[in-house]
């Protein structure tokens, strides 16, 4: 099915209005690259020869198209394919005895004969592909089906100069397991998730598809199952995959699909009177119209949608879609099918609240609990919209909705923490009460309101997650006496906002605006107080909530642990003067890395949240990662939740001392030293050798605030002793 689609080009969709050329091949990509500055290519070639990792490749390549001689090595590094990785071990066999073997052989023959392969290699290529698919089916206990997207994945792979079947198998298996979601079938989970993403960014188009019963699996099936290889020509697939694997985002295929739909939207809506199958056929061919010149915009727009989407859905649904360890139908998978809109974790809401909207998605939180619950206690940036009003008093509810949009815009204009384009509705967390919250959410979706989400677990979950009590307030404690005497009434505010922000409302009668004002005036003091809470209170408190609180000398911190044995590899109770510490702290240039790919590293043993101090003792949210041989510090980037700067990479055997503040044991300093070997007599004991044979020369240090310092230092100490073969000696001591 997909092969025929790529060879047809009768669709009108073209992202940048470039004329599609179905006869071009991947050599065009090579010619395009040669016209560019090749300095980064040479730099990448040298890095690969030294054995660089994904972070280095991305830092140098910046997701750009690659040359043919680099592509295989870059892909293997990005896909974590190496000799030590036994996950993709291949056992060669020429036994082709699957029940569906004839289907596999026919599809392989069709692929090879339609590809631009030397005639002398046709037979060997066909045998290689059939052997790899057969082995994968047996090893994964899966059944090959026609149109499942597997055969299309081989279309770019067979252009690579792989050395044998085992290397081809590793490439195919890694792409399948890493980037192709589970259950890509009719009405499968990935397509329900994609519908939620489409509903979030374009509810109008989503409603059009829902009305016509056009589900994503009908047009995006081959897009997702083959990473667009089944819908794009080879000269598009190769550079697209170059950027895809460097980007290392397993959900990126969904955002690429969003871009395709956004550019097709106008034409799709014009096809309202067309048959359903005609619309599906039009959409399914959308990727085939991409040209090489479109790729930069295509991927840039996908990145824009990815950064403008709540990130917690990735963690929430990753196990359902990509994990091979749990094949059962989990509660999270069920929640994808039942979700009214995109869910957001309360942790993400609180993080956005603390950042003050300076990076990522900015939320306007709407608390839909009953009035008595809201008045009892609520998040200090939450706007109250009583869900019960939707049924009890629709007019007052409509007035409150207008007040909501007016307040949201004023908060955004004022730069308040409460301001944000993205609406997140929060209920109590109890099923019986929250059914009205879902009605409110549906009300906004029917109005084609963009960026609508709902907080997972409701207020009950949020209250448990809050660590800073000042984020929860009682409105009675924060009343502002000047509110009653404010010369600007909420009614006139709404009128001005409606006239300015919604010009179409001018065609309505004056009585309509009076009705809104009247409805709002029934709770004028309450609404006025809400506005004051948003614009005044949150602006005043932004400085205290925009930056996470760090330990200071004025804080009282209990001594959670105590190391009694003095050792250069264990915690000392005293730390040298800060001047001494800073005098030899000189870190290397930071390296941009992908956090998720580091978490998946096979050699990673421990990871801890921490705050890293720079030379000026300014702290930054960071991660302390420990492998069997190295200690790493990754400084988080507030503007990009999936990336970090690798600011420290130290072998464990260079750690000469680990010290802590006496009064603040969570502040840990790692001191590093080089080893200068001195002449020693051979007959000295092993203990004396360890003590005297190496004179430590201080070269650098790292200071961090570790909430879990006791556990972290214990584990690091054990690893250092293992690295220096000191385990037996330590036990004797």
PDB file of C-alpha atoms in Angstrom, residues 6 13 29 64 70 121 123 154 178 199 249 299 312 392 410 464 481 500 602 672:
ATOM      1  CA  UNK A   6       4.971   7.090  -2.789  1.00  0.00           C
ATOM      2  CA  UNK A  13      -0.879  19.404  -0.937  1.00  0.00           C
ATOM      3  CA  UNK A  29      21.012  15.122  -1.046  1.00  0.00           C
ATOM      4  CA  UNK A  64      21.590  18.300   9.634  1.00  0.00           C
ATOM      5  CA  UNK A  70      29.119   9.139   7.751  1.00  0.00           C
ATOM      6  CA  UNK A 121      23.420  -7.496  -5.604  1.00  0.00           C
ATOM      7  CA  UNK A 123      19.761 -11.735  -4.816  1.00  0.00           C
ATOM      8  CA  UNK A 154      14.412  -1.514   4.863  1.00  0.00           C
ATOM      9  CA  UNK A 178      12.957   2.363  19.778  1.00  0.00           C
ATOM     10  CA  UNK A 199      -7.345  18.261  19.620  1.00  0.00           C
ATOM     11  CA  UNK A 249      12.665  12.023  20.293  1.00  0.00           C
ATOM     12  CA  UNK A 299      11.311  19.648  11.166  1.00  0.00           C
ATOM     13  CA  UNK A 312       4.212  15.125  31.004  1.00  0.00           C
ATOM     14  CA  UNK A 392     -27.442  25.767  37.621  1.00  0.00           C
ATOM     15  CA  UNK A 410      -4.585  40.902  31.597  1.00  0.00           C
ATOM     16  CA  UNK A 464       0.137  16.146  47.901  1.00  0.00           C
ATOM     17  CA  UNK A 481      -9.016  46.624  50.876  1.00  0.00           C
ATOM     18  CA  UNK A 500     -10.989  45.080  22.012  1.00  0.00           C
ATOM     19  CA  UNK A 602      23.663   0.577  29.944  1.00  0.00           C
ATOM     20  CA  UNK A 672      39.797  15.906  41.784  1.00  0.00           C
TER      21      UNK A 672
END
